[in-house]
GROMACS .gro file of C-alpha atoms in nm:
model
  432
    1UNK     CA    1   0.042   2.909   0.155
    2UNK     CA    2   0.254   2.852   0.474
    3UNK     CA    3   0.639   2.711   0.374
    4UNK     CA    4   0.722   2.508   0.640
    5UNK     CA    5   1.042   2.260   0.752
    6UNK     CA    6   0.844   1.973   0.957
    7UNK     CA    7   0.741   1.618   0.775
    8UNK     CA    8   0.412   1.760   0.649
    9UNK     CA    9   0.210   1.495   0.782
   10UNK     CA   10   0.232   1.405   1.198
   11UNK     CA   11   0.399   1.598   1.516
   12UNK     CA   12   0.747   1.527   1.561
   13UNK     CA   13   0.787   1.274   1.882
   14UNK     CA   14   0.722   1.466   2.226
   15UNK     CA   15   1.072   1.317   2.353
   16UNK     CA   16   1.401   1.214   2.213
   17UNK     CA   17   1.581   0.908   2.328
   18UNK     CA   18   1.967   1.005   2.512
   19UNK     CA   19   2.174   1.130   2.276
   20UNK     CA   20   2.530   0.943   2.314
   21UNK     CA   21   2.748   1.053   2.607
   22UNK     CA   22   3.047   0.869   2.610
   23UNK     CA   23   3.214   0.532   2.436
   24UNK     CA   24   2.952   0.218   2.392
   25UNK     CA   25   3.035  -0.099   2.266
   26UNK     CA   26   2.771  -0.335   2.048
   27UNK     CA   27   2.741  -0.654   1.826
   28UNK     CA   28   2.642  -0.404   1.546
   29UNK     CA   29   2.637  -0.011   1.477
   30UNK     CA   30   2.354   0.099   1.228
   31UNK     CA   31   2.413   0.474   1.116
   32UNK     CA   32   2.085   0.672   0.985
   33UNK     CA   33   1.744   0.626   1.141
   34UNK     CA   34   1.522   0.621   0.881
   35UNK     CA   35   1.277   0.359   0.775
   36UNK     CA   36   1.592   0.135   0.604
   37UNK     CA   37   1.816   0.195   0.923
   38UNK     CA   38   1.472   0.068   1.179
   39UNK     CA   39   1.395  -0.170   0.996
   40UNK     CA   40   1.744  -0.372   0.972
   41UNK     CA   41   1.767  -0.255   1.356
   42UNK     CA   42   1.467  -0.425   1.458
   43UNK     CA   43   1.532  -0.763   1.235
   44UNK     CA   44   1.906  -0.807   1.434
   45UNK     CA   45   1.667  -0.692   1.752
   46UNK     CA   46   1.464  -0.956   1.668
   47UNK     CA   47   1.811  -1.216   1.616
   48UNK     CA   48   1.920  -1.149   1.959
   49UNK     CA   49   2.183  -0.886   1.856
   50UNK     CA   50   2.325  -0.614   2.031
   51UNK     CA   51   2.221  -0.316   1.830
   52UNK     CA   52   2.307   0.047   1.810
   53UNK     CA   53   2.119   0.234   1.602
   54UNK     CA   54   2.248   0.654   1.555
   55UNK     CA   55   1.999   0.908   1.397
   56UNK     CA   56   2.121   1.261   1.371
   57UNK     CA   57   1.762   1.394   1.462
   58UNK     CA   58   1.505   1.164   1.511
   59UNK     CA   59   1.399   0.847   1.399
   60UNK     CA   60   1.211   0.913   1.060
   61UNK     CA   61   1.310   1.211   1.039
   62UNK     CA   62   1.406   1.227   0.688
   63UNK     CA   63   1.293   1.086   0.376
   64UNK     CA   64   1.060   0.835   0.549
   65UNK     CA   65   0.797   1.091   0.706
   66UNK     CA   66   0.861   1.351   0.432
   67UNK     CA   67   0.761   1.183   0.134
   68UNK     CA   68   0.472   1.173  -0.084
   69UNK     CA   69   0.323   0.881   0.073
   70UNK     CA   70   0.311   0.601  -0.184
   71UNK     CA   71   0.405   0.263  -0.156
   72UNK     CA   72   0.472   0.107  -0.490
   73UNK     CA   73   0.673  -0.161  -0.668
   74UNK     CA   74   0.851   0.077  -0.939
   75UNK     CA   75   1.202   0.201  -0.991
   76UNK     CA   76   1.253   0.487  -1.088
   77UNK     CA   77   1.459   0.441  -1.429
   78UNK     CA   78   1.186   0.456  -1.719
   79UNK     CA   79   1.073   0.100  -1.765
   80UNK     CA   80   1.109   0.067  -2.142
   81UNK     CA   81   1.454   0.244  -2.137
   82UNK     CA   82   1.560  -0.096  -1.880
   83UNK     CA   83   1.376  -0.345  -2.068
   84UNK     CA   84   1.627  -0.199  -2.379
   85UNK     CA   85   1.906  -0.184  -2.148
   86UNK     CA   86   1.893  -0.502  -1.927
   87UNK     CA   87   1.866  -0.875  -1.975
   88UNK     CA   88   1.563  -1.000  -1.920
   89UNK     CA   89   1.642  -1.191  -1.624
   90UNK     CA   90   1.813  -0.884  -1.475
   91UNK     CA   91   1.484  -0.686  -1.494
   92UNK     CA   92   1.266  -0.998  -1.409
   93UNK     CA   93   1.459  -0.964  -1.059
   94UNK     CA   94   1.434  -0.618  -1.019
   95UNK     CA   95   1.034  -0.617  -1.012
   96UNK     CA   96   1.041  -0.918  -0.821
   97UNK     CA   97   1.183  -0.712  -0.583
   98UNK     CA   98   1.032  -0.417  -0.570
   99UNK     CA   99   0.686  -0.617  -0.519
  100UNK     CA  100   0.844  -0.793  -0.266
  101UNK     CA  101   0.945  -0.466  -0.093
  102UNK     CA  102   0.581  -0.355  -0.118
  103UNK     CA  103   0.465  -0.635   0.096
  104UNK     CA  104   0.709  -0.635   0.339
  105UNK     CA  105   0.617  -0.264   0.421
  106UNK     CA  106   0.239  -0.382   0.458
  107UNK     CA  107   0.336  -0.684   0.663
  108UNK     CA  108   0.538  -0.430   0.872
  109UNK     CA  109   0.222  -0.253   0.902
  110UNK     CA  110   0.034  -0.489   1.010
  111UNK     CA  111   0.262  -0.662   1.227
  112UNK     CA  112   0.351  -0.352   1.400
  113UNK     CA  113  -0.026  -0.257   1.407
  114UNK     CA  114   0.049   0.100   1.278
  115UNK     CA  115  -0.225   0.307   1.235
  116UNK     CA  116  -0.164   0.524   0.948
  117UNK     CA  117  -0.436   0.483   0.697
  118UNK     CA  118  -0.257   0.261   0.458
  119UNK     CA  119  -0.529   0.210   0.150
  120UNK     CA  120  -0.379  -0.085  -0.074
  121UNK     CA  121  -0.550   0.090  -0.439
  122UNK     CA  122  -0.255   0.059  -0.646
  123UNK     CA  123  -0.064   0.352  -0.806
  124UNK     CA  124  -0.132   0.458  -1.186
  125UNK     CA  125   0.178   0.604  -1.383
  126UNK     CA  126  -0.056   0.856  -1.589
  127UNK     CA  127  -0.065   1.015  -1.929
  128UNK     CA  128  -0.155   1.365  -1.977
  129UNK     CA  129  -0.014   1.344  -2.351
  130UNK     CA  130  -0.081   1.102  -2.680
  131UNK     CA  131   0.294   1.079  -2.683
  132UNK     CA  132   0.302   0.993  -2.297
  133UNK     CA  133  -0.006   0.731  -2.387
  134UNK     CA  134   0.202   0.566  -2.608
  135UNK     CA  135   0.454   0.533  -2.359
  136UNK     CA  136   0.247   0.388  -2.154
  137UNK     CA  137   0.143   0.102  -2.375
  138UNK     CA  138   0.522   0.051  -2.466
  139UNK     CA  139   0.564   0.080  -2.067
  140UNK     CA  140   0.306  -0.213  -1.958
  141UNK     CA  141   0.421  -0.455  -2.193
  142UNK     CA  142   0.775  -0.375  -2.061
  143UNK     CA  143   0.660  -0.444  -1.717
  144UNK     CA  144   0.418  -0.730  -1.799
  145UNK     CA  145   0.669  -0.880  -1.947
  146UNK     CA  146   0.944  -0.857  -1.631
  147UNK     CA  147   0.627  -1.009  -1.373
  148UNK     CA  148   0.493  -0.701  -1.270
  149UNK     CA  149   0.120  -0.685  -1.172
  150UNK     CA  150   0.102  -0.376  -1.462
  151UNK     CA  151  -0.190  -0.302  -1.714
  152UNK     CA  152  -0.270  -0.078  -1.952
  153UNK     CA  153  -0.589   0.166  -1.887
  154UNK     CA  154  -0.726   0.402  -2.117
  155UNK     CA  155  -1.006   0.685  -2.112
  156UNK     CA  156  -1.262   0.757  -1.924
  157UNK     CA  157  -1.373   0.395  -1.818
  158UNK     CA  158  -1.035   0.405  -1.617
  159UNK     CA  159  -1.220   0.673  -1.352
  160UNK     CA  160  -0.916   0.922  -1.393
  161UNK     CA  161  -0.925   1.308  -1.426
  162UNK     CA  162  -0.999   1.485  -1.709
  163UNK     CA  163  -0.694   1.530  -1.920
  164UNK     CA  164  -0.513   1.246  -1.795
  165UNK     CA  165  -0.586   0.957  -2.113
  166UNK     CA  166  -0.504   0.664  -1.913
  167UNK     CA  167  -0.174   0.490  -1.835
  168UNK     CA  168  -0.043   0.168  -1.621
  169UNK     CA  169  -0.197   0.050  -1.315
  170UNK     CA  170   0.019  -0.106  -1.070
  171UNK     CA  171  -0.172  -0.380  -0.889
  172UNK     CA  172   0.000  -0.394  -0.599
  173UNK     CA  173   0.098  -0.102  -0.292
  174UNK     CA  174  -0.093   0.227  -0.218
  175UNK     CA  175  -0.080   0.499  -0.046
  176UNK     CA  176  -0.028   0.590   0.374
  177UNK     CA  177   0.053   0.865   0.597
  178UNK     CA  178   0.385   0.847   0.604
  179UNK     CA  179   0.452   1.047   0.905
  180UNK     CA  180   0.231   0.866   1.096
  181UNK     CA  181   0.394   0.522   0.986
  182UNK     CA  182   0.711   0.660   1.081
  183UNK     CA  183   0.629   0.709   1.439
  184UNK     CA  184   0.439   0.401   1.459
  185UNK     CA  185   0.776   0.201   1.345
  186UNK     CA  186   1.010   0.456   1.586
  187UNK     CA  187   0.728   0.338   1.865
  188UNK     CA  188   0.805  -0.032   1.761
  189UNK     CA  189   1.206   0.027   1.730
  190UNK     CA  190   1.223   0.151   2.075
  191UNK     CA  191   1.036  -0.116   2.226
  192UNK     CA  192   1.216  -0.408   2.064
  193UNK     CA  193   1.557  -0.290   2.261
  194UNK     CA  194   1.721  -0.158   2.020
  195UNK     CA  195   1.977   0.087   2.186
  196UNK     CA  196   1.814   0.417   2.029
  197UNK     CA  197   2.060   0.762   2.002
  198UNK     CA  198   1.890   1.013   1.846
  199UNK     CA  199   2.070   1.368   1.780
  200UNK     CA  200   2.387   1.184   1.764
  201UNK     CA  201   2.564   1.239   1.378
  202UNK     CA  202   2.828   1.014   1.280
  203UNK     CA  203   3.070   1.228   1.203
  204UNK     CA  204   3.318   0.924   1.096
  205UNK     CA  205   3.347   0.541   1.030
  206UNK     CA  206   3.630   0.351   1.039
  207UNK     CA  207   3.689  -0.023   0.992
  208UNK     CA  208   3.959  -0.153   1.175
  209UNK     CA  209   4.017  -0.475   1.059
  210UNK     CA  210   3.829  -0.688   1.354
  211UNK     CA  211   3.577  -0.398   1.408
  212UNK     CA  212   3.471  -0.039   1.337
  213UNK     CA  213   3.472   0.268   1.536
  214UNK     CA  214   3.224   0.535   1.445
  215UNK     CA  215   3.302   0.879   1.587
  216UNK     CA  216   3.019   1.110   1.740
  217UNK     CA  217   3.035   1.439   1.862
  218UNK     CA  218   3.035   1.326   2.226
  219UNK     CA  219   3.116   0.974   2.237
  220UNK     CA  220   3.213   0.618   2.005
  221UNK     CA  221   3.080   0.353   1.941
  222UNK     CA  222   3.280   0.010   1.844
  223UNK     CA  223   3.117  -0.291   1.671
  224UNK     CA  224   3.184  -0.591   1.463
  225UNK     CA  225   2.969  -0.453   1.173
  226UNK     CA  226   2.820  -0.133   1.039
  227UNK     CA  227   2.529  -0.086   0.847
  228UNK     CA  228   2.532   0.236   0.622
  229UNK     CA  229   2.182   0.355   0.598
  230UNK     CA  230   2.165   0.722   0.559
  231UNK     CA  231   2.084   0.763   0.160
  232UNK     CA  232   2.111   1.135   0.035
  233UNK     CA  233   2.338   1.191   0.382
  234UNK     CA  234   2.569   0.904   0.256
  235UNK     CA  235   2.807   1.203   0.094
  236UNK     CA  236   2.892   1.336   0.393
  237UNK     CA  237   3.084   1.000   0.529
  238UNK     CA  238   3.409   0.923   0.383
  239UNK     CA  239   3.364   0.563   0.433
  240UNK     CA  240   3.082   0.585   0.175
  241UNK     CA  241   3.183   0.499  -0.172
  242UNK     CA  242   3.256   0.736  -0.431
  243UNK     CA  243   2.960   0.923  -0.582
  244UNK     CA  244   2.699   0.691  -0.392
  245UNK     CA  245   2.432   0.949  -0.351
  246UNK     CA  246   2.341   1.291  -0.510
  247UNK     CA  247   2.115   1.438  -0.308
  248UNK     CA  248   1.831   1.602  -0.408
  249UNK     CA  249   1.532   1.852  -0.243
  250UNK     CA  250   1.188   1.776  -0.379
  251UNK     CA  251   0.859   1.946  -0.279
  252UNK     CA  252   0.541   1.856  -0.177
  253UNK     CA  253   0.207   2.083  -0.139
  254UNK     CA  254  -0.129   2.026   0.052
  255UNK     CA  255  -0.455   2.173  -0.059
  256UNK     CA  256  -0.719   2.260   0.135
  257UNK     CA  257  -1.013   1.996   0.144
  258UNK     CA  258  -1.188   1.950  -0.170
  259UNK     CA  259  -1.564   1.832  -0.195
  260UNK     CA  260  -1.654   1.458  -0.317
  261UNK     CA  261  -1.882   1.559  -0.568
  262UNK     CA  262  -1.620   1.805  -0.682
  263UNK     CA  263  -1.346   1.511  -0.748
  264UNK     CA  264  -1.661   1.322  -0.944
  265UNK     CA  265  -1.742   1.603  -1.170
  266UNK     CA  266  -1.394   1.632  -1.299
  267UNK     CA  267  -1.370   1.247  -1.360
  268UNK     CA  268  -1.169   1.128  -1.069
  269UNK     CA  269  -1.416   0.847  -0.950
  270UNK     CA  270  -1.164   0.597  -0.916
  271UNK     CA  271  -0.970   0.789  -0.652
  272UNK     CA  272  -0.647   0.609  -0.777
  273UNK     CA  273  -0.333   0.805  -0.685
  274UNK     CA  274  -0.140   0.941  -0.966
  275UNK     CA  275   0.237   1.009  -1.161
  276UNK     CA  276   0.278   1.120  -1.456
  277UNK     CA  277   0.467   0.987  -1.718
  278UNK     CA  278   0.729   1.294  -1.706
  279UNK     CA  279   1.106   1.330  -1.758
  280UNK     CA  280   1.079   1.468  -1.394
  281UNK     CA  281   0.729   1.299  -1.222
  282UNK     CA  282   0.443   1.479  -1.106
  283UNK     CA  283   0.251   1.274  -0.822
  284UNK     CA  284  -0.128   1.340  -0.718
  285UNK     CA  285  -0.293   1.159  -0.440
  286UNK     CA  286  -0.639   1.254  -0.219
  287UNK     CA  287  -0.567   1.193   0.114
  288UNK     CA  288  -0.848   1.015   0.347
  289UNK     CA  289  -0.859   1.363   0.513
  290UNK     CA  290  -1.017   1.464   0.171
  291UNK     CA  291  -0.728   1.690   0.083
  292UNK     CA  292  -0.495   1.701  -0.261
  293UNK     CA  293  -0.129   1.639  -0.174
  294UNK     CA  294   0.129   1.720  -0.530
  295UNK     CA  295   0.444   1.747  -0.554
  296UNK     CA  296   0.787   1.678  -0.754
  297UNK     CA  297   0.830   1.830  -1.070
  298UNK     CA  298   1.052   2.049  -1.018
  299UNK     CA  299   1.394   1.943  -0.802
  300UNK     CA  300   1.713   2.145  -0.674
  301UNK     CA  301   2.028   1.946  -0.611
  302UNK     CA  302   2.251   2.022  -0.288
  303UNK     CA  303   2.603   1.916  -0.097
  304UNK     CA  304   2.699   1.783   0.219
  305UNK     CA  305   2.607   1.876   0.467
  306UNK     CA  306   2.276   1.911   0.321
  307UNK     CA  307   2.091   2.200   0.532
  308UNK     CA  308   1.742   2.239   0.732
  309UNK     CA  309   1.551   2.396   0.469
  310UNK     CA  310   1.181   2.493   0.320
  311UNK     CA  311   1.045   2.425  -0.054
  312UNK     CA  312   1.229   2.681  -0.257
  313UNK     CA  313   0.901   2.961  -0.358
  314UNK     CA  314   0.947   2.969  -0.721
  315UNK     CA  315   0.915   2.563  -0.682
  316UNK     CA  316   0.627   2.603  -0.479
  317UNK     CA  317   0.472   2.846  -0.713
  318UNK     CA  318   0.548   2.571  -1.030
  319UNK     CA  319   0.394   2.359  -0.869
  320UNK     CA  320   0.058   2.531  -0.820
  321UNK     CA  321   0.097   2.657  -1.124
  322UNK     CA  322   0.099   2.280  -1.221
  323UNK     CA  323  -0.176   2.195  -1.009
  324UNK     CA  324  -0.433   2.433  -1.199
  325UNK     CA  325  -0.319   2.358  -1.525
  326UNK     CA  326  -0.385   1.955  -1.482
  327UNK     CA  327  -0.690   1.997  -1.253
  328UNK     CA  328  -0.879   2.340  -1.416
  329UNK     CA  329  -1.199   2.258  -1.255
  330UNK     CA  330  -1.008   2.293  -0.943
  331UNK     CA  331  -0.861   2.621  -1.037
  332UNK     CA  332  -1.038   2.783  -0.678
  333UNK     CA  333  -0.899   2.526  -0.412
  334UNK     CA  334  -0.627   2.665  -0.253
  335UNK     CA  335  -0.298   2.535  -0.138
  336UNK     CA  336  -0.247   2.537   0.244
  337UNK     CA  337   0.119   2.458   0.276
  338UNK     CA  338   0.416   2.324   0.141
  339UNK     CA  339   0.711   2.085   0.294
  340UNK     CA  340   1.007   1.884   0.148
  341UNK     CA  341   1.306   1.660   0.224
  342UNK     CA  342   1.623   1.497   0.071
  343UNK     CA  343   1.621   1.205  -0.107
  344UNK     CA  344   1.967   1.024  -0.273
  345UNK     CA  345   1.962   0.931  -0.596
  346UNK     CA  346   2.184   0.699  -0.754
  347UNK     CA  347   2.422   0.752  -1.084
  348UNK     CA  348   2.203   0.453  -1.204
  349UNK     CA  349   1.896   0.557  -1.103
  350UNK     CA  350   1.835   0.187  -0.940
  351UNK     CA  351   1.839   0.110  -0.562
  352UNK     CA  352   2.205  -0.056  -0.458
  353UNK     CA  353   2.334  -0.234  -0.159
  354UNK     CA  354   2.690  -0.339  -0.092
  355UNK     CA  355   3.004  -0.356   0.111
  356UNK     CA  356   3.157  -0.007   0.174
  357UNK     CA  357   3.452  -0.216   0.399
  358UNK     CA  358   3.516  -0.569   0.476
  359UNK     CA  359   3.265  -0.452   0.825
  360UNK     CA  360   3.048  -0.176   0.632
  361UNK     CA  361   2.772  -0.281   0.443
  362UNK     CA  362   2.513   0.011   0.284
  363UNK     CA  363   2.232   0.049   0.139
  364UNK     CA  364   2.103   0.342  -0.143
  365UNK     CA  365   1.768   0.205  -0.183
  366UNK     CA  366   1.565   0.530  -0.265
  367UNK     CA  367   1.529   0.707  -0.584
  368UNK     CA  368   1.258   0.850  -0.517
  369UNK     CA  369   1.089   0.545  -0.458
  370UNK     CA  370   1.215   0.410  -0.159
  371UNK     CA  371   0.963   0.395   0.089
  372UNK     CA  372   0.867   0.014   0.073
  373UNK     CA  373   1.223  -0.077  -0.023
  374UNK     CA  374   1.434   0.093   0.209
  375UNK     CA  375   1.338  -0.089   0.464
  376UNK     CA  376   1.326  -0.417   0.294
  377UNK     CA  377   1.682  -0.347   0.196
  378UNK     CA  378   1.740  -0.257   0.571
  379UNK     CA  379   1.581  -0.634   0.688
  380UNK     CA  380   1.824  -0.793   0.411
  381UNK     CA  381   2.126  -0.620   0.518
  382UNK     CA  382   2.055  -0.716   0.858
  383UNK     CA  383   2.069  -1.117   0.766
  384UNK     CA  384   2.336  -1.052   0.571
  385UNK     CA  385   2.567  -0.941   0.786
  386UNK     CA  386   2.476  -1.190   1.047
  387UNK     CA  387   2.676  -1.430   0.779
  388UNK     CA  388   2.359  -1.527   0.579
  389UNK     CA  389   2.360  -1.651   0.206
  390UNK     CA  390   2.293  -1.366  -0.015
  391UNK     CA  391   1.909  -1.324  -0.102
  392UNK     CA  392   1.824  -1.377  -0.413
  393UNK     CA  393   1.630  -0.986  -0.375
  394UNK     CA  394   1.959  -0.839  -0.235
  395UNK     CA  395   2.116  -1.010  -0.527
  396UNK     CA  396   1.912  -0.842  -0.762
  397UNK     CA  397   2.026  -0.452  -0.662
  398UNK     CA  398   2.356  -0.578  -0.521
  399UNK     CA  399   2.682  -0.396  -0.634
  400UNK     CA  400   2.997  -0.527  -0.417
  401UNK     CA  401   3.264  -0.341  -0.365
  402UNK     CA  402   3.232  -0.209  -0.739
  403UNK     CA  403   3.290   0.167  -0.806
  404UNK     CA  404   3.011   0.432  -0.917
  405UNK     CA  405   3.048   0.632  -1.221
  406UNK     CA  406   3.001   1.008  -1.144
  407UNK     CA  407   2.646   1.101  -1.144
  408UNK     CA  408   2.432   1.308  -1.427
  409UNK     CA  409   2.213   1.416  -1.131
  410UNK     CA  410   2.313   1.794  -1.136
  411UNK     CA  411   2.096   2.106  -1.150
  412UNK     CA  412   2.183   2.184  -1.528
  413UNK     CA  413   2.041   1.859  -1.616
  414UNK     CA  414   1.756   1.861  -1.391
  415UNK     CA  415   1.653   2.188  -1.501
  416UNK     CA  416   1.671   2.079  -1.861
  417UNK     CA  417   1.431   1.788  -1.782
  418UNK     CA  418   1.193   2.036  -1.648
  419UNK     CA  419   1.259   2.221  -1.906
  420UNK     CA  420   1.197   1.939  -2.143
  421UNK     CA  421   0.864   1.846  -1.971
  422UNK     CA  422   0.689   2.225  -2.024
  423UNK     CA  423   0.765   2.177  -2.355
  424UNK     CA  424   0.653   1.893  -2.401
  425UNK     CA  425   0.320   2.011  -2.215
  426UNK     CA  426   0.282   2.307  -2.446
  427UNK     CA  427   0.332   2.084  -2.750
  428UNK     CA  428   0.053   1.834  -2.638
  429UNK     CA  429  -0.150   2.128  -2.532
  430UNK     CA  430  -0.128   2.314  -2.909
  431UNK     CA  431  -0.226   1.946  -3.037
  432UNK     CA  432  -0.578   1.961  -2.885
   0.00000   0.00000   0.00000
């Protein structure tokens, strides 16, 4: 199996646009190029705005071409442990936002015409455990409850794997190539006008009062507002609040293709892309390339500045070992390669917006499950600091100028969920 350091999915563009040289001046700066930073870029494009948008590589880069590839309307907090937690108004908003999110990223697809073989199947959050089964049930009604298009499935009729005794189907979202979606939207970026810099880092941000200055390593750029979209980066800016973003490495692995008949025999008829109902997820999807993609499980923490990196091989290794253990009649295929990127993740474990500044306005909208709303965040962000209302979806993840609590997120306690989770699976296992 071949480690590698690339987005696992598409080439990397053939050119890069100009890097800055020199001091620019625009309407708005928007610092971090990923699928949140292009898509609030192109919506103040779209508004007539003068927009700068910095990427430290290229656009996409990061988390948006790196990731497992599903759009979905969850959070990533445990659904019964917020429907305990939160008011139910409070978590009504939260899923209406998170479906929202899901079809603004397919009306982005569409309207962008991006080829990148979005399939709109739904996601099921699975149960390879009574106990997780349970949870599952407890989970739906949670969700049902809040407005989410969740149901409960169970056994075989529900065309899953062996081993995996049902769960909740999400209704809405699916799966894509995220790689190629990210150069599709890069394509689209470019094209609108957006003043593109890629390989330009923002090495600092400061609001002035009637503006804000962002420093690069060869140039500045001074604007009216700012726009803060560089998640698990975030850290590494100290215009960022406090404890924003931990960021954290996950992995994800590529078999070679697997036979149709193959994914019949071991129950998989429905096809439906998978998570398990883990401390720390596992995700299974076939691709339309008839491949297996995995990943998760098992996550490392880092620091600012995070480094270029490739999976970790003792992750890589867990998570094959992983792969045989859910999927024994597939004990043979073998795993081609392995990739991985940074996501942040919150001390809440919910996506958040706010104002960094009276000019600096960001955006923490992954989780782990930031695809769809990351850049539905982005297109919110955009309005809002064009001096419209707030949305009643911004509203529902927005956090002011209000200060984080220091984050659990630390390699003790994510090895302890891991930890927690091969227990767990040895427990269920003894009770067959």
């Amino acid at each position: 199996m071949e480690l590698i350091h690339d987005t696992g999915w598409a080439e990397q563009p053939a050119t890069v646009e100009q890097p800055l040289t020199g001091d620019i001046d625009g309407d708005v700066v928007v610092i971090g190029g990923g699928g949140g930073g292009m898509s609030a870029a192109l919506r103040l494009a779209e508004k007539g705005v003068d927009v700068v948008l910095l990427e430290a590589k290229t656009l996409g880069w990061g988390a948006t071409s790196r990731n497992a590839g599903y759009i979905t309307n969850s959070v990533a907090a445990d659904p019964e442990v917020l429907g305990f937690l939160l008011k139910r108004e409070r978590l009504r908003s939260l899923y209406r936002y998170a479906e929202n999110a899901v079809h603004f990223a397919e009306d982005a697809i569409e309207h962008h015409e991006i080829d990148c073989g979005y399939q709109q199947e739904g996601i099921v959050m699975a149960a390879v455990s009574k106990g997780q089964l349970r949870h599952a049930r407890r989970n739906a009604k949670v969700m049902a409850e809040a407005g989410s298009q969740a149901e409960f499935v169970e056994g075989p009729a529900a065309g899953l794997p062996e081993g995996f005794l049902g769960g909740v189907r999400e209704g809405v979202g699916g799966t894509l190539n995220p790689g190629e979606f990210a150069l599709g939207l890069r394509a689209a970026t470019i094209a609108a006008g957006v003043r593109v810099h890629e390989c330009t880092p923002a090495r600092s941000i400061t609001d002035t009062g009637d503006g804000v200055t962002v420093e690069t390593p060869n140039g500045k750029v001074r604007a009216r507002k700012a726009l803060l979209t560089t998640n698990a980066y975030s850290n590494g800016l100290s215009i960022a609040p406090k404890h924003l973003a931990s960021p954290v490495w996950t992995s994800l692995i590529e078999t070679e293709p697997v036979a149709p008949e193959r994914l019949d025999d071991i129950g998989w008829t429905s096809r439906a892309p998978l998570v398990t109902l883990h401390m720390i997820l596992e995700s299974y999807r076939v691709t339309p390339r008839g491949t297996i993609v995995f990943g998760t499980r098992r996550l490392q923490t880092g620091r600012n500045p995070l480094p270029d990196r490739t999976p970790a091989p003792h992750v890589a290794d867990d998570l094959v070992r992983g792969f045989r253990e859910r999927f024994p009649g597939l004990r043979d295929i073998e795993p081609q390669k392995a990739w991985g990127g940074w996501i942040g993740m919150s001390s809440t474990w919910l996506p958040v917006a706010g104002e960094a500044s009276d000019n600096v306005l960001y955006s923490l909208a992954c989780n782990g499950h930031g695809f769809a709303q990351a850049q539905y965040v982005g297109h919110l962000l955009a309005d809002r600091v064009g001096g419209a209302p707030l949305h009643e979806d911004l509203a529902a993840i927005w956090h002011g100028r209000k200060r984080f609590w220091p984050s659990f997120v630390s390699q003790p306690a994510l090895s302890a969920g891991w930890l927690a989770d091969r227990a767990a699976d040895r427990l269920a296992a003894l009770r067959k």
